[in-house]
JSON list of C-alpha atoms and ligand atoms in Angstrom, two decimals:
[
{"chain": "S", "resi": 1, "resn": "MET", "atom": "CA", "xyz": [9.33, -3.32, -7.47]},
{"chain": "S", "resi": 2, "resn": "MET", "atom": "CA", "xyz": [10.75, 0.14, -6.96]},
{"chain": "S", "resi": 3, "resn": "ASN", "atom": "CA", "xyz": [14.41, -0.76, -7.42]},
{"chain": "S", "resi": 4, "resn": "GLY", "atom": "CA", "xyz": [14.56, -0.16, -11.19]},
{"chain": "S", "resi": 5, "resn": "GLY", "atom": "CA", "xyz": [16.39, 2.65, -12.95]},
{"chain": "S", "resi": 6, "resn": "SER", "atom": "CA", "xyz": [13.41, 4.98, -13.16]},
{"chain": "S", "resi": 7, "resn": "GLY", "atom": "CA", "xyz": [12.79, 4.51, -9.45]},
{"chain": "S", "resi": 8, "resn": "ALA", "atom": "CA", "xyz": [16.26, 5.77, -8.62]},
{"chain": "S", "resi": 9, "resn": "SER", "atom": "CA", "xyz": [15.75, 9.26, -10.06]},
{"chain": "S", "resi": 10, "resn": "GLY", "atom": "CA", "xyz": [12.35, 9.55, -8.41]},
{"chain": "S", "resi": 11, "resn": "MET", "atom": "CA", "xyz": [13.88, 8.48, -5.14]},
{"chain": "S", "resi": 12, "resn": "SER", "atom": "CA", "xyz": [16.63, 11.10, -5.23]},
{"chain": "S", "resi": 13, "resn": "SER", "atom": "CA", "xyz": [14.11, 13.90, -5.76]},
{"chain": "S", "resi": 14, "resn": "ILE", "atom": "CA", "xyz": [12.12, 12.65, -2.76]},
{"chain": "S", "resi": 15, "resn": "MET", "atom": "CA", "xyz": [15.28, 12.58, -0.67]},
{"chain": "S", "resi": 16, "resn": "VAL", "atom": "CA", "xyz": [16.24, 16.13, -1.65]},
{"chain": "S", "resi": 17, "resn": "GLY", "atom": "CA", "xyz": [12.77, 17.25, -0.66]},
{"chain": "S", "resi": 18, "resn": "MET", "atom": "CA", "xyz": [12.83, 15.51, 2.71]},
{"chain": "S", "resi": 19, "resn": "THR", "atom": "CA", "xyz": [16.33, 16.12, 3.98]},
{"chain": "S", "resi": 20, "resn": "GLY", "atom": "CA", "xyz": [18.05, 19.32, 5.06]},
{"chain": "S", "resi": 21, "resn": "GLN", "atom": "CA", "xyz": [18.45, 21.15, 8.33]},
{"chain": "S", "resi": 22, "resn": "VAL", "atom": "CA", "xyz": [15.79, 19.44, 10.38]},
{"chain": "S", "resi": 23, "resn": "GLY", "atom": "CA", "xyz": [15.89, 19.01, 14.13]},
{"chain": "S", "resi": 24, "resn": "THR", "atom": "CA", "xyz": [16.95, 20.92, 17.20]},
{"chain": "S", "resi": 25, "resn": "PRO", "atom": "CA", "xyz": [20.67, 20.80, 18.03]},
{"chain": "S", "resi": 26, "resn": "LEU", "atom": "CA", "xyz": [21.77, 19.22, 21.30]},
{"chain": "S", "resi": 27, "resn": "ALA", "atom": "CA", "xyz": [25.08, 17.94, 22.61]},
{"chain": "S", "resi": 28, "resn": "ILE", "atom": "CA", "xyz": [25.77, 14.28, 21.85]},
{"chain": "S", "resi": 29, "resn": "GLN", "atom": "CA", "xyz": [26.71, 13.76, 25.49]},
{"chain": "S", "resi": 30, "resn": "THR", "atom": "CA", "xyz": [23.32, 15.17, 26.58]},
{"chain": "S", "resi": 31, "resn": "ALA", "atom": "CA", "xyz": [21.51, 12.76, 24.31]},
{"chain": "S", "resi": 32, "resn": "VAL", "atom": "CA", "xyz": [23.50, 9.81, 25.63]},
{"chain": "S", "resi": 33, "resn": "GLN", "atom": "CA", "xyz": [22.81, 10.87, 29.22]},
{"chain": "S", "resi": 34, "resn": "ASP", "atom": "CA", "xyz": [19.08, 11.41, 28.54]},
{"chain": "S", "resi": 35, "resn": "ALA", "atom": "CA", "xyz": [18.88, 7.94, 27.08]},
{"chain": "S", "resi": 36, "resn": "LYS", "atom": "CA", "xyz": [20.20, 6.44, 30.33]},
{"chain": "S", "resi": 37, "resn": "VAL", "atom": "CA", "xyz": [17.41, 7.94, 32.43]},
{"chain": "S", "resi": 38, "resn": "THR", "atom": "CA", "xyz": [14.67, 5.34, 32.63]},
{"chain": "S", "resi": 39, "resn": "PRO", "atom": "CA", "xyz": [11.35, 6.58, 34.03]},
{"chain": "S", "resi": 40, "resn": "SER", "atom": "CA", "xyz": [9.94, 4.83, 37.11]},
{"chain": "S", "resi": 41, "resn": "TYR", "atom": "CA", "xyz": [6.93, 3.51, 35.12]},
{"chain": "S", "resi": 42, "resn": "ALA", "atom": "CA", "xyz": [9.17, 1.69, 32.63]},
{"chain": "S", "resi": 43, "resn": "VAL", "atom": "CA", "xyz": [10.14, -1.91, 33.36]},
{"chain": "S", "resi": 44, "resn": "VAL", "atom": "CA", "xyz": [13.23, -2.61, 31.29]},
{"chain": "S", "resi": 45, "resn": "SER", "atom": "CA", "xyz": [14.16, -6.22, 30.61]},
{"chain": "S", "resi": 46, "resn": "SER", "atom": "CA", "xyz": [17.43, -6.74, 28.79]},
{"chain": "S", "resi": 47, "resn": "LYS", "atom": "CA", "xyz": [16.79, -10.50, 28.86]},
{"chain": "S", "resi": 48, "resn": "ASN", "atom": "CA", "xyz": [13.61, -10.08, 26.80]},
{"chain": "S", "resi": 49, "resn": "ASP", "atom": "CA", "xyz": [14.82, -6.94, 25.00]},
{"chain": "S", "resi": 50, "resn": "SER", "atom": "CA", "xyz": [11.55, -5.34, 26.07]},
{"chain": "S", "resi": 51, "resn": "ILE", "atom": "CA", "xyz": [10.21, -2.34, 27.95]},
{"chain": "S", "resi": 52, "resn": "VAL", "atom": "CA", "xyz": [6.82, -2.54, 29.68]},
{"chain": "S", "resi": 53, "resn": "PHE", "atom": "CA", "xyz": [5.27, 0.87, 30.35]},
{"chain": "S", "resi": 54, "resn": "GLU", "atom": "CA", "xyz": [3.00, 0.99, 33.40]},
{"chain": "S", "resi": 55, "resn": "SER", "atom": "CA", "xyz": [1.69, 4.46, 32.63]},
{"chain": "S", "resi": 56, "resn": "LYS", "atom": "CA", "xyz": [-0.50, 5.79, 29.83]},
{"chain": "S", "resi": 57, "resn": "ASN", "atom": "CA", "xyz": [1.58, 8.95, 29.70]},
{"chain": "S", "resi": 58, "resn": "VAL", "atom": "CA", "xyz": [4.90, 7.78, 28.34]},
{"chain": "S", "resi": 59, "resn": "SER", "atom": "CA", "xyz": [8.06, 9.61, 27.34]},
{"chain": "S", "resi": 60, "resn": "ILE", "atom": "CA", "xyz": [10.81, 7.82, 25.45]},
{"chain": "S", "resi": 61, "resn": "VAL", "atom": "CA", "xyz": [14.13, 8.87, 23.96]},
{"chain": "S", "resi": 62, "resn": "VAL", "atom": "CA", "xyz": [14.76, 7.03, 20.70]},
{"chain": "S", "resi": 63, "resn": "LEU", "atom": "CA", "xyz": [18.34, 7.11, 19.43]},
{"chain": "S", "resi": 64, "resn": "ALA", "atom": "CA", "xyz": [19.24, 6.13, 15.87]},
{"chain": "S", "resi": 65, "resn": "MET", "atom": "CA", "xyz": [22.67, 4.85, 14.88]},
{"chain": "S", "resi": 66, "resn": "GLY", "atom": "CA", "xyz": [24.59, 2.07, 13.16]},
{"chain": "S", "resi": 67, "resn": "VAL", "atom": "CA", "xyz": [24.49, -1.37, 14.77]},
{"chain": "S", "resi": 68, "resn": "ASP", "atom": "CA", "xyz": [28.18, -1.25, 15.77]},
{"chain": "S", "resi": 69, "resn": "ARG", "atom": "CA", "xyz": [27.71, 2.03, 17.61]},
{"chain": "S", "resi": 70, "resn": "ALA", "atom": "CA", "xyz": [24.54, 0.63, 19.22]},
{"chain": "S", "resi": 71, "resn": "ALA", "atom": "CA", "xyz": [26.42, -2.44, 20.42]},
{"chain": "S", "resi": 72, "resn": "ASN", "atom": "CA", "xyz": [29.22, -0.28, 21.86]},
{"chain": "S", "resi": 73, "resn": "LEU", "atom": "CA", "xyz": [26.79, 2.12, 23.54]},
{"chain": "S", "resi": 74, "resn": "THR", "atom": "CA", "xyz": [24.61, -0.56, 25.16]},
{"chain": "S", "resi": 75, "resn": "GLY", "atom": "CA", "xyz": [26.98, -3.47, 25.58]},
{"chain": "S", "resi": 76, "resn": "SER", "atom": "CA", "xyz": [24.33, -5.73, 24.09]},
{"chain": "S", "resi": 77, "resn": "THR", "atom": "CA", "xyz": [23.96, -7.57, 20.82]},
{"chain": "S", "resi": 78, "resn": "PRO", "atom": "CA", "xyz": [21.64, -6.22, 18.12]},
{"chain": "S", "resi": 79, "resn": "PRO", "atom": "CA", "xyz": [18.84, -8.53, 16.97]},
{"chain": "S", "resi": 80, "resn": "ALA", "atom": "CA", "xyz": [19.82, -10.79, 14.08]},
{"chain": "S", "resi": 81, "resn": "TYR", "atom": "CA", "xyz": [17.51, -8.96, 11.65]},
{"chain": "S", "resi": 82, "resn": "ALA", "atom": "CA", "xyz": [19.26, -5.59, 12.25]},
{"chain": "S", "resi": 83, "resn": "ALA", "atom": "CA", "xyz": [21.80, -5.58, 9.41]},
{"chain": "S", "resi": 84, "resn": "ASN", "atom": "CA", "xyz": [22.94, -1.94, 9.29]},
{"chain": "S", "resi": 85, "resn": "ASP", "atom": "CA", "xyz": [21.16, 0.52, 11.56]},
{"chain": "S", "resi": 86, "resn": "ALA", "atom": "CA", "xyz": [19.24, 0.29, 14.80]},
{"chain": "S", "resi": 87, "resn": "PHE", "atom": "CA", "xyz": [17.34, 2.18, 17.46]},
{"chain": "S", "resi": 88, "resn": "VAL", "atom": "CA", "xyz": [18.45, 2.38, 21.09]},
{"chain": "S", "resi": 89, "resn": "ILE", "atom": "CA", "xyz": [15.73, 2.97, 23.71]},
{"chain": "S", "resi": 90, "resn": "ASP", "atom": "CA", "xyz": [16.44, 2.85, 27.46]},
{"chain": "S", "resi": 91, "resn": "GLY", "atom": "CA", "xyz": [19.74, 1.12, 26.80]},
{"chain": "S", "resi": 92, "resn": "LEU", "atom": "CA", "xyz": [18.24, -1.64, 24.66]},
{"chain": "S", "resi": 93, "resn": "ILE", "atom": "CA", "xyz": [18.63, -2.20, 20.91]},
{"chain": "S", "resi": 94, "resn": "ASP", "atom": "CA", "xyz": [15.34, -2.31, 18.97]},
{"chain": "S", "resi": 95, "resn": "PRO", "atom": "CA", "xyz": [13.41, -3.32, 22.11]},
{"chain": "S", "resi": 96, "resn": "THR", "atom": "CA", "xyz": [9.80, -4.47, 22.09]},
{"chain": "S", "resi": 97, "resn": "LEU", "atom": "CA", "xyz": [7.66, -1.72, 23.62]},
{"chain": "S", "resi": 98, "resn": "VAL", "atom": "CA", "xyz": [4.65, -2.90, 25.62]},
{"chain": "S", "resi": 99, "resn": "LEU", "atom": "CA", "xyz": [2.04, -0.17, 26.02]},
{"chain": "S", "resi": 100, "resn": "GLN", "atom": "CA", "xyz": [-1.42, 0.13, 27.48]},
{"chain": "S", "resi": 101, "resn": "LYS", "atom": "CA", "xyz": [-4.35, 0.94, 25.26]},
{"chain": "S", "resi": 102, "resn": "GLY", "atom": "CA", "xyz": [-5.06, 4.66, 25.42]},
{"chain": "S", "resi": 103, "resn": "SER", "atom": "CA", "xyz": [-1.42, 5.62, 25.88]},
{"chain": "S", "resi": 104, "resn": "THR", "atom": "CA", "xyz": [0.16, 8.75, 24.55]},
{"chain": "S", "resi": 105, "resn": "VAL", "atom": "CA", "xyz": [3.86, 8.42, 23.85]},
{"chain": "S", "resi": 106, "resn": "HIS", "atom": "CA", "xyz": [6.04, 11.50, 23.70]},
{"chain": "S", "resi": 107, "resn": "ILE", "atom": "CA", "xyz": [8.86, 10.50, 21.38]},
{"chain": "S", "resi": 108, "resn": "THR", "atom": "CA", "xyz": [12.13, 12.39, 21.46]},
{"chain": "S", "resi": 109, "resn": "PHE", "atom": "CA", "xyz": [14.09, 11.18, 18.48]},
{"chain": "S", "resi": 110, "resn": "VAL", "atom": "CA", "xyz": [17.86, 11.84, 18.30]},
{"chain": "S", "resi": 111, "resn": "ASN", "atom": "CA", "xyz": [20.06, 10.88, 15.39]},
{"chain": "S", "resi": 112, "resn": "LEU", "atom": "CA", "xyz": [23.44, 9.70, 16.72]},
{"chain": "S", "resi": 113, "resn": "ASP", "atom": "CA", "xyz": [24.61, 8.26, 13.40]},
{"chain": "S", "resi": 114, "resn": "SER", "atom": "CA", "xyz": [27.77, 9.84, 12.04]},
{"chain": "S", "resi": 115, "resn": "SER", "atom": "CA", "xyz": [26.72, 9.77, 8.39]},
{"chain": "S", "resi": 116, "resn": "ALA", "atom": "CA", "xyz": [23.07, 8.85, 7.68]},
{"chain": "S", "resi": 117, "resn": "TYR", "atom": "CA", "xyz": [19.70, 10.54, 7.96]},
{"chain": "S", "resi": 118, "resn": "HIS", "atom": "CA", "xyz": [17.10, 8.73, 10.04]},
{"chain": "S", "resi": 119, "resn": "ASP", "atom": "CA", "xyz": [13.63, 9.12, 11.50]},
{"chain": "S", "resi": 120, "resn": "VAL", "atom": "CA", "xyz": [11.23, 7.02, 13.54]},
{"chain": "S", "resi": 121, "resn": "ILE", "atom": "CA", "xyz": [7.58, 6.51, 12.67]},
{"chain": "S", "resi": 122, "resn": "ILE", "atom": "CA", "xyz": [4.82, 4.19, 13.92]},
{"chain": "S", "resi": 123, "resn": "THR", "atom": "CA", "xyz": [2.84, 1.83, 11.70]},
{"chain": "S", "resi": 124, "resn": "SER", "atom": "CA", "xyz": [0.52, -1.13, 12.02]},
{"chain": "S", "resi": 125, "resn": "THR", "atom": "CA", "xyz": [2.17, -2.68, 8.94]},
{"chain": "S", "resi": 126, "resn": "GLY", "atom": "CA", "xyz": [4.73, -5.30, 9.89]},
{"chain": "S", "resi": 127, "resn": "PRO", "atom": "CA", "xyz": [7.95, -6.45, 8.20]},
{"chain": "S", "resi": 128, "resn": "PRO", "atom": "CA", "xyz": [9.35, -7.32, 5.76]},
{"chain": "S", "resi": 129, "resn": "TYR", "atom": "CA", "xyz": [9.59, -3.80, 4.37]},
{"chain": "S", "resi": 130, "resn": "GLN", "atom": "CA", "xyz": [10.54, -2.74, 0.87]},
{"chain": "S", "resi": 131, "resn": "TYR", "atom": "CA", "xyz": [13.34, -0.36, -0.06]},
{"chain": "S", "resi": 132, "resn": "MET", "atom": "CA", "xyz": [10.79, 2.44, -0.06]},
{"chain": "S", "resi": 133, "resn": "PRO", "atom": "CA", "xyz": [8.71, 1.48, 3.00]},
{"chain": "S", "resi": 134, "resn": "MET", "atom": "CA", "xyz": [6.17, 4.17, 2.06]},
{"chain": "S", "resi": 135, "resn": "SER", "atom": "CA", "xyz": [4.73, 1.63, -0.39]},
{"chain": "S", "resi": 136, "resn": "ALA", "atom": "CA", "xyz": [3.72, -0.66, 2.49]},
{"chain": "S", "resi": 137, "resn": "MET", "atom": "CA", "xyz": [2.41, 2.07, 4.78]},
{"chain": "S", "resi": 138, "resn": "GLY", "atom": "CA", "xyz": [-1.27, 1.25, 4.91]},
{"chain": "S", "resi": 139, "resn": "GLY", "atom": "CA", "xyz": [-1.10, 1.46, 8.66]},
{"chain": "S", "resi": 140, "resn": "LEU", "atom": "CA", "xyz": [0.88, 4.65, 9.07]},
{"chain": "S", "resi": 141, "resn": "MET", "atom": "CA", "xyz": [0.16, 6.27, 12.44]},
{"chain": "S", "resi": 142, "resn": "SER", "atom": "CA", "xyz": [2.79, 8.99, 12.60]},
{"chain": "S", "resi": 143, "resn": "MET", "atom": "CA", "xyz": [5.12, 10.90, 10.36]},
{"chain": "S", "resi": 144, "resn": "MET", "atom": "CA", "xyz": [8.18, 13.06, 10.89]},
{"chain": "S", "resi": 145, "resn": "PRO", "atom": "CA", "xyz": [10.95, 14.56, 8.76]},
{"chain": "S", "resi": 146, "resn": "PHE", "atom": "CA", "xyz": [14.32, 12.90, 8.38]},
{"chain": "S", "resi": 147, "resn": "VAL", "atom": "CA", "xyz": [16.81, 14.25, 10.90]},
{"chain": "S", "resi": 148, "resn": "GLN", "atom": "CA", "xyz": [20.39, 14.91, 9.85]},
{"chain": "S", "resi": 149, "resn": "HIS", "atom": "CA", "xyz": [23.25, 12.87, 11.26]},
{"chain": "S", "resi": 150, "resn": "ALA", "atom": "CA", "xyz": [25.32, 13.96, 14.25]},
{"chain": "S", "resi": 151, "resn": "ASP", "atom": "CA", "xyz": [28.53, 15.96, 13.92]},
{"chain": "S", "resi": 152, "resn": "TYR", "atom": "CA", "xyz": [31.08, 14.14, 16.10]},
{"chain": "S", "resi": 153, "resn": "GLN", "atom": "CA", "xyz": [33.72, 16.83, 15.53]},
{"chain": "S", "resi": 154, "resn": "GLN", "atom": "CA", "xyz": [31.40, 19.46, 17.00]},
{"chain": "S", "resi": 155, "resn": "GLU", "atom": "CA", "xyz": [29.88, 16.88, 19.43]},
{"chain": "S", "resi": 156, "resn": "GLN", "atom": "CA", "xyz": [26.45, 17.97, 18.24]},
{"chain": "S", "resi": 157, "resn": "ALA", "atom": "CA", "xyz": [23.39, 15.89, 17.43]},
{"chain": "S", "resi": 158, "resn": "TYR", "atom": "CA", "xyz": [19.86, 16.79, 16.33]},
{"chain": "S", "resi": 159, "resn": "GLU", "atom": "CA", "xyz": [16.53, 15.87, 17.88]},
{"chain": "S", "resi": 160, "resn": "TYR", "atom": "CA", "xyz": [12.90, 15.99, 16.84]},
{"chain": "S", "resi": 161, "resn": "SER", "atom": "CA", "xyz": [9.91, 15.38, 19.15]},
{"chain": "S", "resi": 162, "resn": "TYR", "atom": "CA", "xyz": [6.29, 14.44, 18.61]},
{"chain": "S", "resi": 163, "resn": "ASN", "atom": "CA", "xyz": [3.44, 12.56, 20.27]},
{"chain": "S", "resi": 164, "resn": "ALA", "atom": "CA", "xyz": [1.92, 9.28, 19.10]},
{"chain": "S", "resi": 165, "resn": "SER", "atom": "CA", "xyz": [-1.39, 7.99, 20.49]},
{"chain": "S", "resi": 166, "resn": "PHE", "atom": "CA", "xyz": [-2.35, 4.32, 20.80]},
{"chain": "S", "resi": 167, "resn": "ASN", "atom": "CA", "xyz": [-6.12, 4.18, 21.14]},
{"chain": "S", "resi": 168, "resn": "SER", "atom": "CA", "xyz": [-6.62, 0.53, 20.28]},
{"chain": "S", "resi": 169, "resn": "ALA", "atom": "CA", "xyz": [-4.97, -2.70, 21.33]},
{"chain": "S", "resi": 170, "resn": "GLY", "atom": "CA", "xyz": [-2.91, -4.49, 18.74]},
{"chain": "S", "resi": 171, "resn": "THR", "atom": "CA", "xyz": [0.50, -4.95, 17.20]},
{"chain": "S", "resi": 172, "resn": "PHE", "atom": "CA", "xyz": [2.50, -2.08, 15.76]},
{"chain": "S", "resi": 173, "resn": "TRP", "atom": "CA", "xyz": [6.03, -1.35, 14.66]},
{"chain": "S", "resi": 174, "resn": "TYR", "atom": "CA", "xyz": [8.39, 1.58, 14.87]},
{"chain": "S", "resi": 175, "resn": "LEU", "atom": "CA", "xyz": [10.73, 1.97, 11.94]},
{"chain": "S", "resi": 176, "resn": "CYS", "atom": "CA", "xyz": [12.92, 4.32, 9.95]},
{"chain": "S", "resi": 177, "resn": "MET", "atom": "CA", "xyz": [11.41, 5.55, 6.70]},
{"chain": "S", "resi": 178, "resn": "TYR", "atom": "CA", "xyz": [14.71, 6.44, 5.08]},
{"chain": "S", "resi": 179, "resn": "PRO", "atom": "CA", "xyz": [14.99, 4.39, 1.85]},
{"chain": "S", "resi": 180, "resn": "GLY", "atom": "CA", "xyz": [16.52, 0.98, 2.55]},
{"chain": "S", "resi": 181, "resn": "HIS", "atom": "CA", "xyz": [16.79, 1.30, 6.33]},
{"chain": "S", "resi": 182, "resn": "ALA", "atom": "CA", "xyz": [13.65, -0.61, 7.38]},
{"chain": "S", "resi": 183, "resn": "GLN", "atom": "CA", "xyz": [14.30, -3.12, 4.61]},
{"chain": "S", "resi": 184, "resn": "MET", "atom": "CA", "xyz": [17.68, -3.76, 6.27]},
{"chain": "S", "resi": 185, "resn": "GLY", "atom": "CA", "xyz": [16.05, -4.25, 9.66]},
{"chain": "S", "resi": 186, "resn": "MET", "atom": "CA", "xyz": [15.83, -0.79, 11.23]},
{"chain": "S", "resi": 187, "resn": "TYR", "atom": "CA", "xyz": [12.62, -1.47, 13.13]},
{"chain": "S", "resi": 188, "resn": "GLY", "atom": "CA", "xyz": [11.17, -2.73, 16.40]},
{"chain": "S", "resi": 189, "resn": "TYR", "atom": "CA", "xyz": [7.91, -4.18, 17.69]},
{"chain": "S", "resi": 190, "resn": "ILE", "atom": "CA", "xyz": [5.17, -2.51, 19.74]},
{"chain": "S", "resi": 191, "resn": "LEU", "atom": "CA", "xyz": [2.51, -4.45, 21.62]},
{"chain": "S", "resi": 192, "resn": "VAL", "atom": "CA", "xyz": [-0.52, -2.47, 22.85]},
{"chain": "S", "resi": 193, "resn": "GLN", "atom": "CA", "xyz": [-2.67, -4.37, 25.33]},
{"chain": "Z", "resi": 201, "resn": "CU", "atom": "CU1", "xyz": [17.30, 5.17, 9.20]}
]
């Protein structure tokens, strides 16, 4: 396991290398408003905590934050496995995303946490995840830098965008690569059919 003493110093050097001023600034209010705009091709079910996309050209806004903030923002209850941090997509917490094979997803990631770095990546490797999820990333399909937390005094957040392609049917997950976050349940499920 990677949780020993020698792993800690190696981890801090990785974190120094991967954090910093990453992401484009935007107003927190803008991010919250963007997240409330659901495209016509997205069928959002709060009952199933799922979003079915009826287009192969998909755009999503993925917000990262602590579970309490997510519950306040959405008015819904985080899944039981989400211990600390969560994603909010189209007003749902860690929803299952149902995509069509051959889809391209334009991901706009915004960190709305007040204190922690986050990112969102796609993998075909399912939970449980280790403290350093990199070690279980045989199925990594996308990568992005960690984005700094929001500044609630200045009402400013940071975003980072990229495209992910799903060329084969199957099961995938989106998760945060920051050490410990996926291990503590910062992930959601993707079904490509
Ligand atoms: Cu995170």
